[in-house]
Amino acid sequence: MGNADSKLHFRKAVIQLTTRTQPVEASDNVFWDQFWSDPSTTVQDVFALVPAAEIRAVREESPSNLATLCYKAVERLVRAADSGCSSDRDRGVVLNCTRLLTRILPYIFEDADWRGFFWSTVPGAGRRLDGDVEDGDARPLAESLLLAVSDLLFCPDFTIQRRSGADSSEDVQSIDSCEFIWEVGVGFAQAPPPNSAHDMNRTELLKLLLTCFSEAMYLPPSGNRTLNPWVCFFCSPENRHALPLFTSLLNVVCAYDPVGLGIPYNHLLFWDRREQLVEQALQVLVVVLEPEAEPSPPVFQASGPENLFVSYLSRIHREEDLAFVLRGLARLLNNPLVQTYLPRSARRIRFHQELLVLFSVLFQKFLFFVLKSSDVLEVLVPILFYLNHARADQSRLGLTHIGVFILLLLSGERNFGVRLNKPYSLRVPMDIPVFTGTHADLLIVIFHKLITGGHQRLQPLFDCLLTVVVNISPYLKSLSMVAATKLLQLLEAFSAPWFLFSSAQNHHLVFFLLEVFNNIIQYQFDGNSNLVYAIIRKRALFHQLANLASDAASIHRALLRRRRRSGVSGKTSGDSRSMEGSRPAVPAEPGTLKASLEATPGTIRPPHGATRPSSVSSTADWSPTTDWVLSWKAKLPLQTIMRLLQVLVPQVEKICIDKGLTDESEILKFLQHGTLVGLLPVPHPILIRKYQPNASTAFWFRTYMWGVIYLRNLDPPIWYDTDIRLFEIQRI
């Protein structure tokens, strides 16, 4: 009964905020204490007892009451951070204030008139809301809140273990938090004892931090090109806990092992509270380490203080620390691929998208070490797994984009291409052809599936996928027959006249594939007899390209054939244009939410001096002409391949006739011992297309990152049914 009565008092207090004719005085502690004094209140209670409609009603009809509620909640957190919340009652107050602010803040952010409230100073409040300081020296409410939360994240007996023999009245402000990092790892050699209560309290405080940072979700795209003031202050030198917080978050993520002791079905018997903490720590990390467009203009650099989290990340240099981070991320990314004899007996994590974002940020900082280590392949395989798994699901477009982006980053480095020659022996659950080969073969096979078996909205990524293959092609020592055949199949599809003439950009895909073949022939001819044989078998494709008809009548016939295939009347638009055999977009599962993202911006230099748009757009106002076809047809790099065919085709035909060969293995043996030394054109220089940071890609990252965070935080539903403006929410 007591519990029910306390919930009733809480509910009445919420109602009184909107129904009282006079504002409630800030000094009326009896009234305000009803919101946080009950130790039995849960986060679910707060979200149920404070409905969205009533928060908006208080905001509109009794703004002074909402302002006082926020101020009083922050005040209690500041007071607890100063006193050390040494009693159970104080800890309950902290948790309830944390939950209440987590509930209210999104409704503050969604109203432009309220958005600056937390950055205003409260009359009579000192630097820490409770000191006898002049008003001119008052801290904005946002700064007081962030500093209090940071202090509470290193509060003995609440979020950290009190040192043995330490006084229970130990001053939180005098604690050296670098001695209380949450987990062993980077910069910390001690392993603190596990404490599920501390993990739960840390998780709730991190949820509040993430909610503070989420102001970005309520700004339109035009307003999201600037620094996040909440993140800027939290990561500034004003936060004395910046270093231990950075290492605590990073170590908690990278040290986590969801399999634990390996007891089958342990996740069905025990609730792993550490996983919740890991997920929140990971989300806070990707927000505070958010990549920016580089190089930034001087004005942009001067618009905020130094981000200490980014600075500390760049200072990690010890090989054991770098190995710890890379191994930890690889272990977590590979978790869904773990095979066991008992079905579903091992714990499966669900925060792989945040892991990919974090890896992309870390990779740019630790480029040399990542590529020096063969562990990079431990990251490659799960990325390819996620790409293959998400290829036909339109709700996972963002996952596909981030995976391709990481591979584009990797492919710009020679060491990555060399590493791909390592044999692939691991067998993960992917619906791909069985082959014996290397990691490069696996990559090509998966890319082929993305292009020919993915949904239509992946077409803007085709040039990025082929750019990756072009970048690695000069280093591929021996492609399998399966991978070689897949590349020729792509050329066959992309060189079809109806496809070439359907878009002003489609011919670039043919250029990419021809460059792949040229690189392998010129630099890795020995050992690539499978590809040479596949080229010889499909030699008609290259002759058709060289003799592609460019007259108006031929173009018209090709487009008519395209319309008959697709069933589309009139000119083909960007939405209907797709590879033959590619799947339409599959809807998300019922009951889920989908955060729609902007099209992926351009990230690479366009090939052959052509102009590449940021995304595939409608071509309703464009039509192919003879001059247009001739302008790029004359530049097709066919000389090397044609010379190879000119030399080898007569030799292969002769040996087949002379020896009566019908077994392709004998032909492959002949090609393995063949040579084209002195017969091919002068080798062309290797051209590597690297990722180029820019403001558009930085904004896409921010949108994707917050879309993932929105969808991953539905218990409690922190941002559900609020006026998000950064991206569109589709309820299915």
XYZ file of C-alpha atoms in Angstrom:
732
model
C 0.000 0.000 0.000
C 2.831 2.358 0.881
C 4.332 1.961 -2.561
C 0.994 2.657 -4.246
C 0.451 5.741 -2.071
C 3.842 7.156 -2.989
C 3.083 6.700 -6.701
C -0.222 8.460 -6.148
C 1.501 11.422 -4.481
C 3.970 11.584 -7.369
C 1.130 11.604 -9.891
C -0.781 14.298 -8.000
C 2.325 16.457 -7.914
C 2.644 16.179 -11.719
C -0.993 17.210 -12.148
C -0.583 20.152 -9.779
C 2.194 21.546 -11.962
C -0.377 22.376 -14.628
C -3.482 22.989 -12.509
C -2.207 25.369 -9.840
C -3.233 28.909 -10.578
C -0.069 30.323 -9.017
C 3.511 29.171 -9.686
C 4.968 26.880 -7.059
C 7.696 28.642 -5.117
C 11.200 27.195 -5.379
C 11.382 27.285 -1.575
C 8.424 24.873 -1.234
C 10.624 21.828 -0.680
C 7.717 19.743 0.622
C 6.103 19.974 -2.803
C 9.241 19.440 -4.889
C 10.500 16.536 -2.799
C 7.506 14.489 -3.955
C 9.258 14.041 -7.319
C 12.400 12.370 -5.982
C 11.991 11.288 -2.367
C 10.449 7.844 -2.999
C 13.235 5.196 -3.117
C 10.916 2.632 -4.761
C 10.394 4.719 -7.915
C 11.791 3.133 -11.069
C 12.674 4.681 -14.397
C 9.606 2.988 -15.887
C 7.469 4.657 -13.203
C 8.828 8.090 -14.081
C 8.111 7.636 -17.788
C 4.609 6.330 -17.057
C 3.666 8.925 -14.412
C 4.997 11.903 -16.388
C 3.241 11.606 -19.778
C 4.411 13.595 -22.781
C 1.154 15.576 -23.076
C 1.500 16.909 -19.547
C 5.154 17.876 -19.984
C 4.138 19.931 -22.999
C 1.183 21.367 -21.083
C 3.443 22.527 -18.230
C 5.862 23.941 -20.786
C 3.134 25.985 -22.459
C 0.794 26.849 -19.581
C 3.038 26.937 -16.494
C 6.540 27.634 -17.775
C 7.778 28.888 -14.413
C 6.868 25.552 -12.810
C 8.808 23.602 -15.452
C 11.800 25.902 -15.029
C 11.716 25.482 -11.252
C 11.374 21.688 -11.538
C 14.485 21.497 -13.735
C 16.379 23.878 -11.476
C 15.472 21.979 -8.303
C 16.425 18.615 -9.851
C 19.816 19.954 -10.922
C 20.248 21.526 -7.504
C 19.734 18.162 -5.802
C 22.295 16.528 -8.103
C 24.823 19.271 -7.362
C 24.211 18.940 -3.635
C 24.644 15.162 -3.812
C 27.857 15.514 -5.812
C 29.224 17.877 -3.149
C 28.195 15.740 -0.186
C 29.067 12.361 -1.722
C 25.515 10.913 -1.444
C 26.627 8.778 1.469
C 23.179 7.444 2.459
C 20.737 5.188 0.624
C 18.191 7.993 0.687
C 20.592 10.389 -1.018
C 21.354 7.805 -3.706
C 17.649 7.282 -4.330
C 17.199 11.040 -4.717
C 20.047 11.174 -7.237
C 18.575 8.355 -9.325
C 15.076 9.880 -9.315
C 16.387 13.321 -10.295
C 18.430 11.664 -13.042
C 15.372 9.840 -14.377
C 13.186 12.925 -14.206
C 15.654 15.056 -16.157
C 16.101 12.252 -18.696
C 12.335 12.314 -19.175
C 11.969 16.099 -19.418
C 15.018 17.249 -21.408
C 13.801 16.070 -24.869
C 10.692 18.251 -24.469
C 12.903 21.202 -23.543
C 14.953 20.655 -26.702
C 12.013 20.283 -29.075
C 10.836 23.846 -28.348
C 13.115 26.494 -29.860
C 12.088 29.043 -27.207
C 13.155 26.679 -24.421
C 16.342 25.350 -25.985
C 18.516 28.017 -24.394
C 17.015 27.629 -20.911
C 19.749 25.369 -19.572
C 22.376 27.774 -20.841
C 20.921 30.655 -18.888
C 21.898 31.505 -15.330
C 19.414 31.199 -12.501
C 19.164 34.357 -10.352
C 20.750 33.850 -6.954
C 22.690 30.736 -8.071
C 26.443 30.643 -7.537
C 29.117 28.745 -9.394
C 27.793 25.505 -7.962
C 24.150 26.549 -7.431
C 24.619 26.714 -3.685
C 27.440 29.098 -2.925
C 27.391 32.686 -1.758
C 28.675 34.068 -5.029
C 27.703 37.100 -7.010
C 25.131 36.501 -9.743
C 27.595 37.641 -12.366
C 29.723 34.595 -11.567
C 26.826 32.158 -11.837
C 27.167 29.019 -13.923
C 24.622 28.179 -16.605
C 22.366 25.354 -15.481
C 23.773 23.058 -18.228
C 27.323 23.410 -16.907
C 26.248 22.717 -13.317
C 24.356 19.627 -14.470
C 27.240 18.206 -16.528
C 29.791 18.787 -13.768
C 27.522 17.205 -11.168
C 26.938 14.118 -13.313
C 30.685 13.800 -13.919
C 31.336 13.956 -10.181
C 28.614 11.409 -9.473
C 30.165 8.980 -11.945
C 33.099 8.735 -9.499
C 31.161 8.738 -6.232
C 32.272 6.101 -3.640
C 29.700 3.415 -2.825
C 27.493 4.749 -5.624
C 29.411 4.345 -8.882
C 32.882 3.293 -7.652
C 34.225 1.046 -4.917
C 35.348 2.900 -1.808
C 39.009 2.355 -1.100
C 39.663 -0.073 1.721
C 40.025 1.778 5.024
C 38.811 5.094 3.585
C 36.520 7.251 5.708
C 32.841 7.058 4.768
C 32.737 10.849 4.767
C 35.499 11.060 2.153
C 35.139 14.290 0.157
C 34.167 13.555 -3.452
C 35.781 16.789 -4.604
C 39.175 15.673 -3.290
C 39.123 12.223 -4.906
C 41.655 11.556 -7.659
C 39.273 9.865 -10.078
C 42.181 8.566 -12.201
C 42.644 5.982 -9.450
C 39.065 4.771 -9.863
C 38.810 3.988 -13.583
C 35.978 1.513 -14.054
C 37.823 -1.246 -15.902
C 41.306 -2.540 -16.606
C 42.751 -1.578 -19.975
C 44.183 1.592 -21.500
C 46.134 3.499 -18.846
C 44.878 1.330 -15.972
C 46.306 -2.006 -14.868
C 43.975 -2.843 -11.973
C 40.804 -4.852 -12.392
C 38.103 -3.449 -10.057
C 35.776 -6.065 -8.560
C 32.476 -6.383 -10.456
C 29.531 -4.605 -8.852
C 26.159 -4.775 -10.598
C 24.680 -1.966 -8.458
C 27.462 0.399 -9.529
C 26.946 -0.637 -13.154
C 23.224 0.166 -12.924
C 23.886 3.607 -11.417
C 26.537 4.394 -14.027
C 24.121 3.339 -16.767
C 21.393 5.719 -15.580
C 23.808 8.644 -15.318
C 25.169 7.919 -18.799
C 21.591 7.878 -20.128
C 21.151 11.370 -18.728
C 24.418 12.481 -20.342
C 23.300 11.070 -23.679
C 19.982 12.878 -23.296
C 21.827 16.149 -22.638
C 23.873 15.633 -25.806
C 20.749 14.834 -27.864
C 19.870 18.474 -28.476
C 21.344 17.820 -31.933
C 18.302 15.658 -32.803
C 15.984 18.638 -32.463
C 17.877 20.947 -34.769
C 17.153 20.936 -38.513
C 19.962 19.886 -40.855
C 20.881 23.538 -41.404
C 21.384 23.974 -37.666
C 23.506 20.861 -37.265
C 26.640 22.180 -38.916
C 27.966 23.646 -35.670
C 29.470 22.166 -32.523
C 27.200 20.691 -29.863
C 27.515 23.018 -26.805
C 26.734 20.200 -24.358
C 29.480 18.008 -25.803
C 31.894 20.931 -26.011
C 31.617 21.742 -22.317
C 31.616 18.122 -21.153
C 34.831 17.451 -23.099
C 36.524 20.704 -22.097
C 39.188 21.274 -19.402
C 36.353 22.459 -17.128
C 35.542 18.775 -16.572
C 38.215 17.508 -14.192
C 37.096 13.921 -14.805
C 37.582 14.026 -18.594
C 40.586 11.669 -18.639
C 39.240 8.977 -16.248
C 35.853 9.161 -17.967
C 37.428 8.654 -21.386
C 39.485 5.670 -20.240
C 36.581 4.228 -18.226
C 34.203 4.327 -21.197
C 36.789 2.945 -23.635
C 37.949 0.183 -21.279
C 34.418 -0.888 -20.349
C 33.604 -1.346 -24.043
C 36.835 -3.018 -25.153
C 37.139 -5.340 -22.149
C 33.574 -6.644 -22.397
C 33.154 -10.329 -23.218
C 29.471 -11.220 -23.723
C 30.276 -14.946 -23.708
C 31.689 -14.671 -20.188
C 32.526 -18.076 -18.742
C 30.952 -19.757 -21.768
C 28.102 -21.420 -19.874
C 25.432 -22.345 -22.450
C 22.248 -20.261 -22.250
C 23.641 -18.178 -19.377
C 21.960 -15.096 -20.872
C 18.579 -16.747 -20.310
C 19.330 -17.396 -16.637
C 21.071 -14.163 -15.634
C 20.506 -10.515 -16.532
C 23.843 -9.117 -17.651
C 23.827 -5.574 -16.264
C 27.309 -4.985 -17.648
C 25.938 -5.205 -21.201
C 23.610 -2.259 -20.537
C 26.556 -0.232 -19.239
C 28.686 -1.206 -22.240
C 25.975 -0.103 -24.650
C 25.518 3.287 -22.971
C 29.278 3.807 -22.683
C 29.649 3.016 -26.380
C 26.933 5.484 -27.368
C 28.418 8.265 -25.254
C 31.832 7.552 -26.801
C 30.644 7.794 -30.400
C 28.926 11.100 -29.611
C 31.881 12.776 -27.882
C 34.337 11.431 -30.485
C 32.128 12.408 -33.406
C 34.284 12.935 -36.501
C 34.451 16.409 -37.935
C 35.131 17.476 -41.474
C 38.853 17.991 -41.987
C 40.457 20.346 -42.442
C 38.206 22.662 -40.462
C 38.272 26.369 -41.240
C 39.932 28.526 -38.570
C 36.601 30.058 -37.591
C 35.161 26.603 -36.944
C 38.173 25.560 -34.885
C 37.907 28.627 -32.705
C 34.172 28.199 -32.099
C 34.660 25.831 -29.169
C 37.241 24.644 -26.623
C 39.542 21.700 -27.164
C 37.803 18.322 -27.106
C 39.846 16.473 -24.485
C 38.295 13.112 -25.402
C 39.575 13.450 -28.977
C 42.918 14.655 -27.655
C 43.285 11.699 -25.272
C 42.370 9.311 -28.060
C 45.132 10.680 -30.276
C 47.665 10.255 -27.449
C 47.222 6.494 -27.134
C 50.486 5.121 -28.494
C 51.593 2.039 -26.525
C 51.275 -1.081 -28.654
C 49.687 -3.048 -25.807
C 46.968 -0.381 -25.481
C 46.324 -0.285 -29.215
C 46.189 -4.089 -29.322
C 43.754 -4.117 -26.387
C 41.382 -1.756 -28.188
C 41.573 -3.544 -31.541
C 41.155 -7.014 -30.002
C 38.210 -5.839 -27.944
C 36.384 -4.351 -30.914
C 37.156 -7.412 -33.055
C 35.830 -9.735 -30.323
C 32.550 -7.827 -30.072
C 32.109 -7.460 -33.843
C 32.634 -11.200 -34.273
C 30.155 -12.092 -31.520
C 27.172 -12.698 -33.861
C 29.357 -14.974 -35.993
C 30.272 -17.350 -33.157
C 29.134 -20.887 -33.960
C 28.121 -23.304 -31.195
C 26.799 -26.841 -31.196
C 23.793 -25.750 -29.139
C 21.568 -23.343 -31.104
C 21.340 -19.835 -29.616
C 23.291 -20.922 -26.555
C 25.698 -17.958 -26.642
C 24.863 -14.350 -25.914
C 24.403 -12.174 -29.004
C 25.082 -8.442 -28.752
C 22.951 -5.971 -30.687
C 25.061 -2.823 -30.644
C 27.210 -3.672 -33.679
C 26.242 -0.457 -35.502
C 27.679 1.692 -32.718
C 30.774 -0.529 -32.752
C 31.251 0.123 -36.466
C 30.985 3.875 -35.926
C 33.534 3.712 -33.105
C 35.864 1.568 -35.208
C 35.682 4.047 -38.094
C 36.689 6.857 -35.704
C 39.473 4.860 -34.071
C 40.733 3.587 -37.416
C 41.485 7.088 -38.630
C 43.506 7.709 -35.452
C 45.328 4.346 -35.401
C 45.686 3.770 -39.126
C 49.270 2.533 -39.035
C 48.752 0.047 -36.202
C 45.475 -1.349 -37.551
C 47.010 -2.079 -40.939
C 50.242 -3.413 -39.474
C 48.331 -6.066 -37.564
C 46.718 -9.068 -39.238
C 43.884 -8.499 -36.748
C 42.402 -6.156 -39.335
C 41.007 -9.268 -41.027
C 39.227 -10.101 -37.763
C 37.295 -6.888 -38.342
C 36.856 -7.357 -42.092
C 34.932 -10.646 -41.844
C 32.176 -9.387 -39.502
C 31.800 -6.213 -41.595
C 31.235 -8.360 -44.696
C 28.826 -10.511 -42.672
C 26.774 -7.454 -41.660
C 26.758 -6.138 -45.235
C 25.521 -9.439 -46.597
C 22.895 -9.785 -43.883
C 21.557 -6.247 -44.358
C 21.617 -6.078 -48.147
C 17.870 -6.565 -48.714
C 16.558 -4.667 -45.677
C 15.810 -1.005 -46.322
C 15.788 -0.279 -42.588
C 19.502 -1.182 -42.513
C 20.669 1.180 -45.218
C 22.731 3.106 -42.690
C 24.499 -0.065 -41.564
C 25.387 -0.837 -45.174
C 26.709 2.678 -45.709
C 28.926 2.675 -42.613
C 30.307 -0.769 -43.497
C 31.182 0.313 -47.033
C 32.690 3.519 -45.679
C 35.042 1.569 -43.400
C 36.113 -0.693 -46.275
C 36.717 2.380 -48.423
C 38.980 3.757 -45.692
C 40.858 0.470 -45.447
C 41.238 0.007 -49.186
C 43.107 3.278 -49.535
C 46.119 1.681 -47.839
C 48.487 -0.771 -49.540
C 48.847 -2.980 -46.463
C 45.144 -3.775 -46.507
C 45.319 -5.069 -50.073
C 48.339 -7.179 -49.180
C 46.633 -8.609 -46.074
C 43.682 -9.743 -48.191
C 45.856 -12.454 -49.745
C 45.663 -14.423 -46.505
C 43.661 -17.652 -47.046
C 40.083 -17.550 -45.811
C 39.332 -20.645 -43.768
C 36.683 -19.438 -41.326
C 33.171 -20.509 -42.208
C 30.516 -18.083 -41.023
C 26.769 -18.382 -41.653
C 26.477 -16.534 -44.973
C 24.453 -17.527 -48.025
C 27.351 -17.353 -50.471
C 28.905 -19.908 -52.833
C 31.424 -22.299 -51.302
C 34.931 -21.462 -52.462
C 38.552 -22.081 -51.581
C 40.477 -18.870 -51.637
C 41.497 -15.721 -49.815
C 39.846 -12.903 -47.922
C 39.914 -10.938 -51.179
C 37.716 -13.617 -52.761
C 35.287 -13.312 -49.853
C 35.105 -9.540 -50.292
C 34.420 -9.788 -54.027
C 31.773 -12.474 -53.574
C 29.958 -10.392 -50.932
C 30.156 -7.260 -53.082
C 28.667 -9.208 -55.972
C 25.769 -10.208 -53.696
C 25.251 -6.593 -52.631
C 25.068 -5.417 -56.225
C 22.991 -8.195 -57.752
C 20.978 -9.357 -54.732
C 20.585 -6.184 -52.688
C 17.684 -3.785 -52.677
C 17.414 -1.030 -55.238
C 18.405 1.786 -52.889
C 21.948 0.390 -52.724
C 22.677 1.510 -56.283
C 24.262 4.817 -55.178
C 26.884 2.681 -53.407
C 27.917 0.730 -56.509
C 30.765 3.089 -57.368
C 32.040 2.983 -53.752
C 31.981 -0.820 -53.796
C 33.904 -0.959 -57.054
C 36.322 1.720 -55.836
C 37.260 -0.635 -52.996
C 37.905 -3.429 -55.498
C 39.951 -1.108 -57.726
C 42.076 0.020 -54.782
C 42.963 -3.520 -53.698
C 43.295 -5.026 -57.181
C 47.032 -4.305 -57.771
C 47.897 -6.471 -54.734
C 45.677 -9.532 -55.329
C 48.006 -12.431 -56.056
C 45.503 -15.165 -56.872
C 41.763 -14.805 -57.318
C 39.622 -17.923 -57.088
C 37.527 -18.998 -60.052
C 34.391 -18.055 -58.126
C 35.564 -14.468 -57.526
C 36.880 -14.105 -61.091
C 33.553 -15.272 -62.497
C 31.673 -12.805 -60.273
C 33.723 -9.895 -61.612
C 32.995 -10.893 -65.200
C 29.305 -11.235 -64.366
C 29.310 -7.668 -63.066
C 30.964 -6.443 -66.256
C 28.345 -8.271 -68.298
C 25.547 -6.581 -66.340
C 27.073 -3.105 -66.341
C 28.037 -3.163 -70.024
C 24.539 -3.987 -71.241
C 23.560 -1.109 -73.576
C 20.232 -0.500 -71.830
C 22.064 -0.058 -68.508
C 24.816 2.137 -69.944
C 22.261 4.442 -71.561
C 19.943 4.634 -68.537
C 22.049 7.108 -66.555
C 24.722 9.693 -67.144
C 26.886 7.941 -64.535
C 26.490 4.212 -65.244
C 29.425 3.949 -67.636
C 31.784 4.780 -64.750
C 31.089 1.316 -63.341
C 32.501 -0.235 -66.519
C 35.593 1.963 -66.220
C 36.105 0.726 -62.656
C 35.906 -2.950 -63.654
C 38.228 -2.501 -66.613
C 40.714 -0.824 -64.282
C 40.483 -3.824 -61.937
C 41.302 -6.224 -64.777
C 44.137 -4.009 -66.019
C 45.700 -3.757 -62.553
C 45.694 -7.512 -62.046
C 46.991 -8.251 -65.553
C 49.758 -5.655 -65.359
C 50.886 -6.243 -61.763
C 49.719 -9.721 -60.708
C 49.538 -11.763 -63.936
C 51.441 -14.684 -62.429
C 49.055 -16.555 -60.152
C 45.846 -15.132 -61.642
C 45.202 -17.756 -64.285
C 41.593 -18.069 -63.085
C 40.863 -14.454 -63.965
C 42.716 -14.676 -67.275
C 40.724 -17.765 -68.195
C 37.452 -16.039 -67.215
C 38.372 -13.054 -69.406
C 39.125 -15.350 -72.340
C 35.805 -17.165 -71.925
C 33.931 -13.836 -71.856
C 36.010 -12.174 -74.576
C 32.876 -11.299 -76.528
C 32.005 -8.769 -73.800
C 35.135 -6.744 -74.498
C 34.616 -6.826 -78.246
C 31.019 -5.656 -77.754
C 32.245 -2.760 -75.613
C 34.826 -1.756 -78.191
C 32.153 -1.827 -80.894
C 29.296 -0.333 -78.848
C 26.797 1.242 -81.212
C 26.386 4.948 -80.568
C 23.922 6.032 -83.242
C 20.567 7.441 -82.166
C 18.607 4.448 -83.443
C 20.691 1.960 -81.426
C 20.373 4.084 -78.290
C 16.612 4.245 -78.740
C 16.330 0.459 -79.198
C 18.397 -0.159 -76.060
C 16.189 2.117 -73.971
C 13.052 0.441 -75.298
C 14.507 -2.888 -74.226
C 15.154 -1.403 -70.773
C 11.544 -0.234 -70.460
C 10.198 -3.617 -71.475
C 12.390 -5.301 -68.853
C 11.416 -2.954 -66.018
C 7.825 -2.285 -66.973
C 8.466 1.443 -66.535
C 6.941 3.787 -69.056
C 8.524 7.072 -69.952
C 12.032 8.035 -68.948
C 13.719 6.058 -66.222
C 14.049 7.807 -62.877
C 16.659 7.326 -60.223
C 14.258 5.358 -58.014
C 13.275 2.823 -60.647
C 16.732 2.355 -62.100
C 18.301 -0.836 -60.747
C 20.327 -3.853 -61.714
C 18.419 -6.676 -63.328
C 17.711 -9.243 -60.659
C 18.186 -6.839 -57.749
C 15.577 -6.997 -55.031
C 13.070 -4.278 -54.205
C 13.380 -2.716 -50.773
C 12.123 -5.008 -48.045
C 10.096 -3.281 -45.309
C 11.246 -3.334 -41.721
C 9.803 -5.853 -39.311
C 6.365 -4.946 -37.874
C 6.456 -2.871 -34.735
C 9.837 -1.313 -35.462
C 10.893 2.257 -36.104
C 13.013 3.364 -38.998
C 15.140 6.487 -39.003
C 15.464 7.654 -42.597
C 18.803 9.178 -43.533
C 20.053 11.556 -46.156
C 21.685 10.118 -49.248
C 25.338 9.270 -48.781
C 27.474 12.223 -49.876
C 30.409 11.906 -52.236
C 33.549 10.685 -50.443
C 36.001 9.881 -53.239
C 37.527 11.566 -56.214
C 35.534 10.882 -59.392
C 37.201 8.595 -61.943
C 38.751 9.823 -65.154
C 38.065 13.472 -64.463
C 34.319 13.010 -64.525
C 31.965 14.816 -62.191
C 30.311 12.570 -59.642
C 27.107 13.725 -57.890
C 26.661 13.259 -54.135
C 23.917 10.698 -54.808
C 22.080 9.128 -57.725
C 19.331 11.576 -58.565
C 16.506 11.580 -61.023
C 17.537 11.635 -64.671
C 14.128 12.649 -65.944
C 15.618 15.694 -67.714
C 18.587 13.809 -69.184
C 18.775 11.597 -72.255
C 21.775 9.902 -73.914
C 23.122 11.262 -77.167
C 25.605 10.034 -79.739
C 28.150 12.690 -78.743
C 27.845 11.697 -75.081
C 28.481 8.009 -75.855
C 31.443 8.807 -78.079
C 32.952 11.104 -75.419
C 33.538 8.252 -72.976
C 33.673 5.303 -75.347
C 36.949 6.607 -76.793
C 38.469 6.577 -73.278
C 37.614 2.967 -72.410
C 40.898 1.391 -71.174
C 40.673 -1.716 -73.340
C 44.185 -1.793 -74.780
C 45.749 -4.124 -72.190
C 42.871 -6.600 -72.256
C 42.650 -6.602 -76.036
C 46.380 -7.272 -76.279
C 46.024 -10.164 -73.809
C 43.208 -11.640 -75.884
C 45.138 -11.110 -79.105
C 48.085 -13.108 -77.751
C 46.446 -15.809 -75.623
C 43.216 -16.697 -77.442
C 45.004 -18.181 -80.514
C 47.364 -20.086 -78.198
C 44.510 -21.534 -76.146
C 42.524 -22.451 -79.267
C 45.561 -24.119 -80.800
C 46.386 -26.217 -77.753
C 42.753 -27.262 -77.440
C 42.694 -28.419 -81.073
C 46.128 -30.051 -81.029
C 45.593 -31.943 -77.776
C 41.852 -32.321 -77.993
C 41.425 -30.646 -74.630
C 37.934 -30.340 -73.141
C 38.953 -30.103 -69.465
C 39.387 -26.516 -68.306
C 41.907 -27.615 -65.659
C 44.391 -28.388 -68.433
C 43.816 -24.964 -69.945
C 44.406 -23.383 -66.540
C 47.702 -25.291 -66.225
C 48.752 -23.909 -69.597
C 47.842 -20.361 -68.563
C 49.693 -20.720 -65.268
C 52.945 -21.182 -67.155
C 52.227 -18.506 -69.729
C 53.803 -15.070 -69.833
C 53.032 -11.703 -71.398
C 56.367 -10.102 -70.623
C 57.192 -7.576 -73.325
C 53.856 -8.075 -75.044
C 51.623 -5.771 -73.005
C 51.513 -1.968 -73.089
C 53.718 -0.090 -70.615
C 52.224 -0.616 -67.120
C 50.036 2.263 -66.063
C 50.627 3.924 -62.674
C 48.561 2.550 -59.803
C 45.780 4.978 -58.936
C 44.380 4.729 -55.410
C 41.238 6.677 -54.578
C 41.165 7.616 -50.919
C 38.400 8.826 -48.678
C 38.271 12.601 -48.450
C 36.646 14.043 -45.303
C 34.226 16.876 -45.869
C 31.375 18.663 -44.140
C 28.740 16.548 -45.882
C 30.158 13.223 -44.720
C 30.593 14.595 -41.185
C 26.935 15.592 -41.146
C 25.904 12.199 -42.507
C 27.802 10.561 -39.647
C 25.985 12.723 -37.112
C 22.611 11.867 -38.614
C 23.329 8.147 -38.775
C 24.781 8.069 -35.274
C 21.786 9.760 -33.679
C 19.374 7.644 -35.726
C 20.989 4.512 -34.289
C 20.937 5.920 -30.738
C 17.264 6.837 -31.104
C 16.322 3.328 -32.178
C 18.483 1.615 -29.556
C 16.974 3.497 -26.590
C 13.373 2.351 -26.420
C 13.432 1.042 -22.844
C 12.787 3.589 -21.544
C 11.704 5.375 -24.753
C 13.723 8.537 -24.158
C 12.998 10.308 -27.448
C 9.914 8.455 -28.632
C 7.076 10.683 -29.859
C 9.102 13.882 -29.611
C 9.567 16.341 -32.440
C 12.815 15.047 -33.963
C 14.060 17.290 -36.781
C 17.471 15.844 -37.638
C 15.908 12.858 -39.414
C 12.484 11.470 -40.198
C 10.919 8.787 -38.018
C 8.643 6.314 -39.800
C 6.433 4.261 -37.510
C 5.698 0.888 -39.026
